[in-house]
Amino acid sequence: MSAFPSENTIQQDQLIDIGYYIHLIKKRWFSISLFTMLCTVISVLVALSITPTYRATATLLIESQQAKAISIEEVVGIDSRANEYYLTQFEILKSNQVAQRVIKKLHLDQVAEFNPSVIEPKHPSYTGQINGWLHSNTVFGSLFSSKELEPVDIEKKNEAINLRVLKRFKSKLTISPIRKTQLVKISFDSQDPQLAVDVANAVGYAFIENNLESKLIATDRANSWLNERLDDLKQNLRSSEQSLLEFLQQQKLIDDSGIVALTSNELENLTNRIAEATDRRTKTQALYNELKNSADTDIASLSANALISNHPQIRDIRLAESEAEKEVSQHSKRYGPKHDKMIQANARLASIQHRANSLVFKLINGVEKELSSAKEQEQLLKKELTSKKQEFQSLSVVKSEYDALKREVESNAKLYDMFLARQKETSATSDFSAANARFSDHALFPEAPYKPNRKLIVTFTLIASLVFAALLIVVIDAFNNTVVSARDFENKLGLLPTGTIPLVKAREYRRSPIDASLFNNSKFAAFQESVDSIRTSILLSMPKAERKYLAISSSVPGEGKTTTAINLAQSFASIEKVLLIDCDLRKPSVGLRFGFPKSLPGLTNILVMNTSSNDCIKPIEGTNLDLLSAGMLVANPQELLSSKPFENLLYELSKEYDRIIFDTPPILPVKDAFIIGKFTKGILLVLKANSTSKSVYKHTMSLFTKHKISIDGVVINQVTQQKNGRHTYSEYSQYTNEKQTA
């Protein structure tokens, strides 16, 4: 088999699939025809039994701008410029109020189409006769006088009838606005064509009348409410004006002028004077502190202080001292210390310095008095400010009360004026209202029934039943997505399998896997024949001279790939020397099938522990078959199978054996089989009948294509055989045909 199907093969597979389903439909054609005919006959009977219904349609234009006497739409209407306005009108057209108006106007509660109870039976029923006799009989009449048999309340009965009539009426009414226009279609379905026309037109008129009445009612209610509110507002205005007048008289004020200005200027002046006094006091305090702390310091050091050096007397004495020192300096250059001028200059300098020292003490006393005066002035000004603030606060309370009363008077006056103007507008236009809609087209008498369309019903039923029956057969077949036999594999996948292996139903293998002894058991000759047939197909497609390796795997666990590998190895061993290697290093089972223990050294012992292959390979007595089991379990099976030692081992073993068969793990859970497939140049795939689905097989094929590995063939395992006898001609021909097709 080719591993990579071409585009032409895929298209051919699709054509074969379509042909298969066409064949399947043809095979069930009688059932499909019978079902279609039955559905068509039923549809004809149903279509003929349906009472024809007529539809009449009127077109209504909803006005967006209505005529107004004056602008009072805030009282009696809504904003017609909004998009929601038209949606609101459509819903009003479908409202119960409009429907009940039409029902009442046309007396539809007396029409049998809407109220079936109006049809009186021509002859009283037997039940009615018996009921009347029982009520009229003196003996039984008292038994029916209980509360359970009292007549139903007429009011509730009429309410139920009206509700039923309303539901039927609205079920036949259709309101459909025309997109991007102000037009709306009013359609009504009825068994009576004239009644359909009358109702469609009546709904439009009822909508217009309902709108006019609602506006008039709203206007009357608004007028009444405005009159009531005007009286209250007028009384509130008078009360607020009287309160303001009494307050002015109590406070002996004419208005609020002068209340705030009375003390605001005084507060501002006091604040400025306090700031000046505080500034004077802080400067005097700083000077006093410096003089007091520097009482024993000379005038030169005092002058270095900025606060003291700026004092006028200090500046004068400092200037005089500087001139005296300058004079002493000049005389000292010309005269000696005992010279008269020198003595006079020193005496003048000493006098000035003595005067400076006495000035410091005078300054301290003077600054202290000045500081006391500044503090006293500051305190007096603060007391005056506090007094003025209290006076201003009392005046502010009066001003706030006056402002509150004045605001109340103004608000009441504005509200009264607004309501008075609105009341006059409403009264002037109470008898005027413009319609919000008009007819664009009145409903016309329908010439033909609107429904049912009998031809359409029958045609649709015929086509739908035919398609449904065909799809049902296809779906039923599609749900059976597994491969059943070789022919089924060919029909569903468009490929020929290499061969099939029959299902073994022996009691000893129901709870345990098939072991190696089955192949040589004469009771299972058919099983051996099928395996030999597969061997022959493989030999024809894969001669020994070309390839010695044969890897066997399956898509998922439990499909019988180990059973197939064991029996194929025994079949090949009948004509050549064969080595069977268990490469399923995760769940090995080949050694157990031949009766060897789990502890038997095998492939992993050779690769990991360098054990001699002669110690691991076990010959099967009486055959040309040798077995190399998996060996001990390892944590890295893929690394071992991909290693160079494994490749060298296969190369050495290929010199000793005519064929080497590998039992590999399933393909979908792990990718160990693809590693072996790289060495063997292909894999023989095993599918389990009635188990492996078509989707699983296709997914497996896609993995083969992805990893660029050929498929040596497909073996269908556990195929149920027909009970035609043990060695019949048909059975023999079946195996012969499979060998030829393979």
Coordinates of C-alpha atoms in Angstrom, one line a residue, residues 59-426:
T59 CA -51.8 51.7 5.1
L60 CA -51.6 54.4 7.8
L61 CA -49.5 57.5 7.7
I62 CA -48.3 58.6 11.2
E63 CA -47.7 62.4 11.3
S64 CA -44.4 63.5 12.8
Q65 CA -45.6 67.2 13.2
Q66 CA -49.1 67.9 14.4
A67 CA -51.0 71.2 14.1
K68 CA -50.9 73.2 17.3
A69 CA -52.9 76.2 18.4
I70 CA -50.1 77.3 20.7
S71 CA -47.0 75.5 22.2
I72 CA -48.5 73.4 25.0
E73 CA -47.3 70.0 23.8
E74 CA -45.4 69.7 27.1
V75 CA -48.8 69.3 28.9
V76 CA -50.7 67.0 26.6
G77 CA -48.2 65.2 24.3
I78 CA -44.8 63.7 23.8
D79 CA -41.8 64.8 21.7
S80 CA -42.7 63.6 18.1
R81 CA -39.2 64.3 16.9
A82 CA -37.7 61.4 18.8
N83 CA -37.2 58.0 17.0
E84 CA -39.0 56.3 19.9
Y85 CA -42.1 58.2 19.0
Y86 CA -42.9 56.0 16.0
L87 CA -42.1 52.8 17.9
T88 CA -44.5 54.0 20.6
Q89 CA -47.3 54.5 18.0
F90 CA -46.7 51.0 16.6
E91 CA -47.2 49.5 20.0
I92 CA -50.3 51.6 20.6
L93 CA -51.7 50.2 17.3
K94 CA -51.2 46.7 18.8
S95 CA -52.6 47.7 22.2
N96 CA -55.6 46.1 23.9
Q97 CA -57.4 49.5 24.1
V98 CA -57.5 49.9 20.3
A99 CA -58.4 46.2 19.8
Q100 CA -61.3 46.4 22.3
R101 CA -62.6 49.6 20.6
V102 CA -62.8 47.7 17.3
I103 CA -64.3 44.6 18.9
K104 CA -67.0 46.7 20.5
K105 CA -67.7 48.8 17.4
L106 CA -68.0 45.8 15.0
H107 CA -69.6 43.4 17.6
L108 CA -67.0 40.8 17.1
D109 CA -67.9 39.0 20.3
Q110 CA -71.0 37.9 18.4
V111 CA -69.0 36.4 15.5
A112 CA -68.4 32.7 15.6
E113 CA -64.9 33.1 14.3
F114 CA -63.9 34.9 17.5
N115 CA -66.4 33.5 19.9
P116 CA -67.4 29.9 19.1
S117 CA -69.9 29.8 22.0
V118 CA -72.4 31.9 20.0
I119 CA -73.1 28.8 17.8
E120 CA -76.2 27.2 19.4
P121 CA -76.9 23.5 18.7
K122 CA -79.9 22.9 16.5
H123 CA -81.1 20.0 18.8
P124 CA -80.5 19.8 22.5
S125 CA -78.1 17.0 23.4
Y126 CA -79.0 14.1 25.5
T127 CA -76.8 15.4 28.3
G128 CA -78.7 18.7 28.4
Q129 CA -82.1 16.9 28.4
I130 CA -81.0 14.7 31.3
N131 CA -79.6 17.7 33.2
G132 CA -82.8 19.7 32.7
W133 CA -85.0 16.8 33.9
L134 CA -82.9 16.3 37.0
H135 CA -83.2 20.0 37.9
S136 CA -87.0 20.1 37.3
N137 CA -87.6 16.9 39.3
T138 CA -88.7 17.6 42.9
V139 CA -86.7 14.7 44.3
F140 CA -83.4 15.3 42.6
G141 CA -83.7 19.1 42.4
S142 CA -82.6 19.6 46.0
L143 CA -79.5 17.6 45.4
F144 CA -78.3 20.0 42.7
S145 CA -79.0 23.1 44.8
S146 CA -75.6 22.9 46.5
K147 CA -72.9 25.5 46.0
E148 CA -70.9 23.2 43.7
L149 CA -73.7 23.3 41.1
E150 CA -74.6 27.0 41.3
P151 CA -74.5 28.8 38.0
V152 CA -71.3 30.4 37.1
D153 CA -71.1 34.1 37.8
I154 CA -72.2 35.9 34.6
E155 CA -69.8 38.7 35.0
K156 CA -66.8 36.4 35.2
K157 CA -68.1 34.3 32.3
N158 CA -68.4 37.5 30.2
E159 CA -64.9 38.6 31.2
A160 CA -63.5 35.2 30.2
I161 CA -65.3 35.4 26.8
N162 CA -64.0 38.9 26.2
L163 CA -60.5 37.8 27.0
R164 CA -60.8 34.9 24.6
V165 CA -62.1 37.2 21.8
L166 CA -59.3 39.7 22.5
K167 CA -56.6 37.0 22.2
R168 CA -58.1 35.7 18.9
F169 CA -58.4 39.2 17.5
K170 CA -54.8 40.1 18.3
S171 CA -53.5 36.8 16.9
K172 CA -55.1 37.7 13.5
L173 CA -53.8 41.3 13.6
T174 CA -50.5 42.2 12.0
I175 CA -48.8 45.6 12.4
S176 CA -45.8 46.0 10.1
P177 CA -44.0 49.4 9.8
I178 CA -42.4 50.1 6.4
R179 CA -38.7 50.7 6.9
K180 CA -37.4 54.3 6.6
T181 CA -40.9 55.8 6.2
Q182 CA -43.7 57.0 8.4
L183 CA -46.1 54.4 6.9
V184 CA -47.4 51.4 8.8
K185 CA -49.4 48.5 7.3
I186 CA -52.4 47.2 9.2
S187 CA -53.3 43.6 8.1
F188 CA -56.0 41.4 9.4
D189 CA -56.8 37.8 8.6
S190 CA -60.3 36.4 8.6
Q191 CA -62.3 33.7 7.1
D192 CA -64.8 36.4 5.9
P193 CA -63.1 38.6 3.3
Q194 CA -65.4 41.6 4.0
L195 CA -64.9 41.3 7.7
A196 CA -61.1 41.4 7.1
V197 CA -61.6 44.7 5.2
D198 CA -63.8 46.2 7.9
V199 CA -61.5 45.3 10.7
A200 CA -58.3 46.6 9.0
N201 CA -59.9 50.0 8.4
A202 CA -61.6 50.0 11.8
V203 CA -58.2 49.5 13.5
G204 CA -56.8 52.6 11.8
Y205 CA -59.8 54.7 12.8
A206 CA -59.8 53.4 16.3
F207 CA -56.1 54.3 16.6
I208 CA -56.9 57.9 15.5
E209 CA -59.9 58.3 17.7
N210 CA -58.0 56.8 20.7
N211 CA -55.2 59.3 20.2
L212 CA -57.7 62.3 20.0
E213 CA -59.6 61.1 23.1
S214 CA -56.4 60.6 25.1
K215 CA -55.3 64.2 24.2
L216 CA -58.6 65.6 25.2
I217 CA -58.6 63.7 28.5
A218 CA -55.0 64.8 29.2
T219 CA -56.0 68.4 28.5
D220 CA -59.0 68.3 30.8
R221 CA -56.9 66.7 33.6
A222 CA -54.1 69.2 33.1
N223 CA -56.6 72.1 33.2
S224 CA -58.2 70.8 36.4
W225 CA -54.9 70.2 38.0
L226 CA -53.6 73.7 37.1
N227 CA -56.7 75.3 38.6
E228 CA -56.2 73.5 41.8
R229 CA -52.5 74.3 42.0
L230 CA -53.2 78.0 41.2
D231 CA -55.2 78.4 44.4
D232 CA -52.5 76.9 46.5
L233 CA -49.8 78.9 44.9
K234 CA -51.7 82.1 45.3
Q235 CA -52.2 81.4 49.0
N236 CA -48.5 80.6 49.4
L237 CA -47.5 83.9 47.7
R238 CA -49.7 85.9 50.0
S239 CA -48.4 84.2 53.1
S240 CA -44.7 84.7 52.1
E241 CA -45.3 88.4 51.3
Q242 CA -47.0 88.9 54.7
S243 CA -44.1 87.2 56.5
L244 CA -41.6 89.5 54.8
L245 CA -43.6 92.6 55.7
E246 CA -43.9 91.6 59.4
F247 CA -40.1 91.0 59.6
L248 CA -39.3 94.4 58.2
Q249 CA -41.7 96.0 60.7
Q250 CA -40.2 94.0 63.6
Q251 CA -36.6 95.0 62.7
K252 CA -37.6 98.6 61.9
L253 CA -36.1 98.3 58.4
I254 CA -37.3 99.6 55.1
D255 CA -35.2 97.2 53.0
D256 CA -31.8 95.4 53.3
S257 CA -29.7 98.4 52.2
G258 CA -27.1 99.6 54.8
I259 CA -27.4 96.4 56.9
V260 CA -24.0 95.0 55.8
A261 CA -22.3 98.4 55.1
L262 CA -23.0 99.5 58.6
T263 CA -20.1 97.7 60.1
S264 CA -18.0 96.4 57.2
N265 CA -15.9 99.6 57.0
E266 CA -15.3 99.6 60.7
L267 CA -14.2 96.0 60.6
E268 CA -11.8 96.7 57.7
N269 CA -10.3 99.7 59.5
L270 CA -9.8 97.8 62.8
T271 CA -8.2 94.9 61.0
N272 CA -5.7 97.3 59.3
R273 CA -4.9 99.0 62.6
I274 CA -4.4 95.7 64.4
A275 CA -2.0 94.6 61.7
E276 CA 0.0 97.9 62.1
A277 CA 0.0 97.6 65.9
T278 CA 1.1 93.9 65.7
D279 CA 4.0 94.8 63.4
R280 CA 5.1 97.7 65.7
R281 CA 4.9 95.4 68.7
T282 CA 6.9 92.6 67.1
K283 CA 9.7 95.0 66.0
T284 CA 9.8 96.6 69.5
Q285 CA 9.9 93.2 71.1
A286 CA 12.8 92.1 69.0
L287 CA 14.8 95.3 69.7
Y288 CA 14.1 95.0 73.4
N289 CA 15.2 91.4 73.5
E290 CA 18.5 92.2 71.7
L291 CA 19.3 95.2 73.9
K292 CA 18.5 93.3 77.1
N293 CA 20.6 90.3 76.1
S294 CA 23.5 92.6 75.0
A295 CA 23.6 95.0 77.9
D296 CA 27.3 94.2 78.7
T297 CA 28.5 94.3 75.2
D298 CA 30.4 97.2 73.7
I299 CA 28.9 99.5 71.1
A300 CA 30.8 98.0 68.2
S301 CA 29.3 94.6 68.9
L302 CA 25.8 96.1 69.3
S303 CA 26.2 97.8 66.0
A304 CA 26.8 94.5 64.3
N305 CA 23.2 93.5 65.1
A306 CA 20.8 94.6 62.4
L307 CA 17.9 95.5 64.8
I308 CA 20.1 97.7 67.0
S309 CA 22.3 99.3 64.2
N310 CA 19.2 100.7 62.6
H311 CA 18.2 102.7 65.7
P312 CA 18.9 106.5 65.1
Q313 CA 20.8 107.1 68.4
I314 CA 22.9 104.1 67.8
R315 CA 23.8 105.2 64.3
D316 CA 24.7 108.7 65.6
I317 CA 26.9 107.5 68.4
R318 CA 28.5 104.9 66.1
L319 CA 29.3 107.7 63.6
A320 CA 30.8 109.9 66.3
E321 CA 32.9 107.0 67.6
S322 CA 34.1 106.3 64.1
E323 CA 35.2 109.9 63.6
A324 CA 37.0 109.9 67.0
E325 CA 38.8 106.7 66.2
K326 CA 39.8 108.2 62.8
E327 CA 41.2 111.3 64.5
V328 CA 43.2 109.2 67.1
S329 CA 44.6 107.2 64.2
Q330 CA 45.7 110.4 62.3
H331 CA 47.3 112.0 65.4
S332 CA 49.1 108.8 66.3
K333 CA 51.0 109.0 63.0
R334 CA 52.3 112.5 63.7
Y335 CA 52.3 112.8 67.5
G336 CA 53.4 110.8 70.5
P337 CA 51.0 109.4 73.1
K338 CA 51.7 112.3 75.5
H339 CA 51.1 115.0 73.0
D340 CA 48.2 117.4 73.9
K341 CA 46.3 116.7 70.7
M342 CA 46.8 113.0 71.1
I343 CA 45.6 113.2 74.7
Q344 CA 42.5 115.3 73.6
A345 CA 41.7 112.9 70.8
N346 CA 41.9 109.9 73.2
A347 CA 39.8 111.7 75.8
R348 CA 37.1 112.5 73.2
L349 CA 37.0 108.9 72.1
A350 CA 36.7 107.7 75.7
S351 CA 33.9 110.2 76.3
I352 CA 32.0 109.0 73.2
Q353 CA 32.4 105.3 74.2
H354 CA 31.2 106.1 77.8
R355 CA 28.2 107.9 76.3
A356 CA 27.5 104.9 74.1
N357 CA 27.5 102.6 77.0
S358 CA 25.1 104.7 79.0
L359 CA 23.0 105.0 75.8
V360 CA 22.4 101.3 75.7
F361 CA 20.8 101.3 79.2
K362 CA 18.7 104.3 78.2
L363 CA 17.6 102.5 75.1
I364 CA 16.6 99.4 77.1
N365 CA 14.4 101.5 79.4
G366 CA 12.9 103.4 76.5
V367 CA 12.3 100.3 74.3
E368 CA 10.7 98.6 77.3
K369 CA 8.2 101.5 77.7
E370 CA 7.6 101.5 74.0
L371 CA 6.9 97.7 74.0
S372 CA 4.4 98.1 76.9
S373 CA 2.6 100.8 75.0
A374 CA 2.5 98.7 71.8
K375 CA 1.1 95.7 73.6
E376 CA -1.6 97.7 75.3
Q377 CA -2.6 99.3 72.0
E378 CA -2.8 95.9 70.3
Q379 CA -5.0 94.4 73.1
L380 CA -7.4 97.4 72.9
L381 CA -7.7 97.1 69.2
K382 CA -8.4 93.3 69.4
K383 CA -11.1 93.9 72.0
E384 CA -12.7 96.5 69.8
L385 CA -12.6 94.0 66.8
T386 CA -14.2 91.3 68.8
S387 CA -17.0 93.6 69.8
K388 CA -17.6 94.7 66.2
K389 CA -17.6 91.1 65.0
Q390 CA -20.3 90.2 67.5
E391 CA -22.3 93.1 66.3
F392 CA -21.8 92.2 62.7
Q393 CA -22.9 88.6 63.3
S394 CA -26.1 89.7 64.8
L395 CA -26.7 91.9 61.7
S396 CA -25.8 88.9 59.4
V397 CA -28.5 86.8 61.0
V398 CA -31.0 89.6 60.3
K399 CA -29.7 89.8 56.7
S400 CA -30.0 86.0 56.3
E401 CA -33.6 86.0 57.6
Y402 CA -34.5 88.8 55.3
D403 CA -32.9 87.1 52.2
A404 CA -34.7 83.8 52.9
L405 CA -38.1 85.6 53.2
K406 CA -37.4 87.6 50.1
R407 CA -36.3 84.5 48.0
E408 CA -39.5 82.7 49.1
V409 CA -41.6 85.6 47.9
E410 CA -39.8 85.7 44.5
S411 CA -40.0 82.0 43.9
N412 CA -43.6 81.8 44.8
A413 CA -44.3 84.8 42.5
K414 CA -42.5 83.2 39.5
L415 CA -44.2 79.8 40.1
Y416 CA -47.6 81.5 40.3
D417 CA -47.0 83.5 37.1
M418 CA -45.9 80.3 35.2
F419 CA -48.9 78.3 36.3
L420 CA -51.2 81.2 35.5
A421 CA -49.9 81.4 32.0
R422 CA -50.0 77.6 31.4
Q423 CA -53.6 77.5 32.8
K424 CA -54.7 80.2 30.3
E425 CA -53.0 78.4 27.4
T426 CA -54.6 75.1 28.3

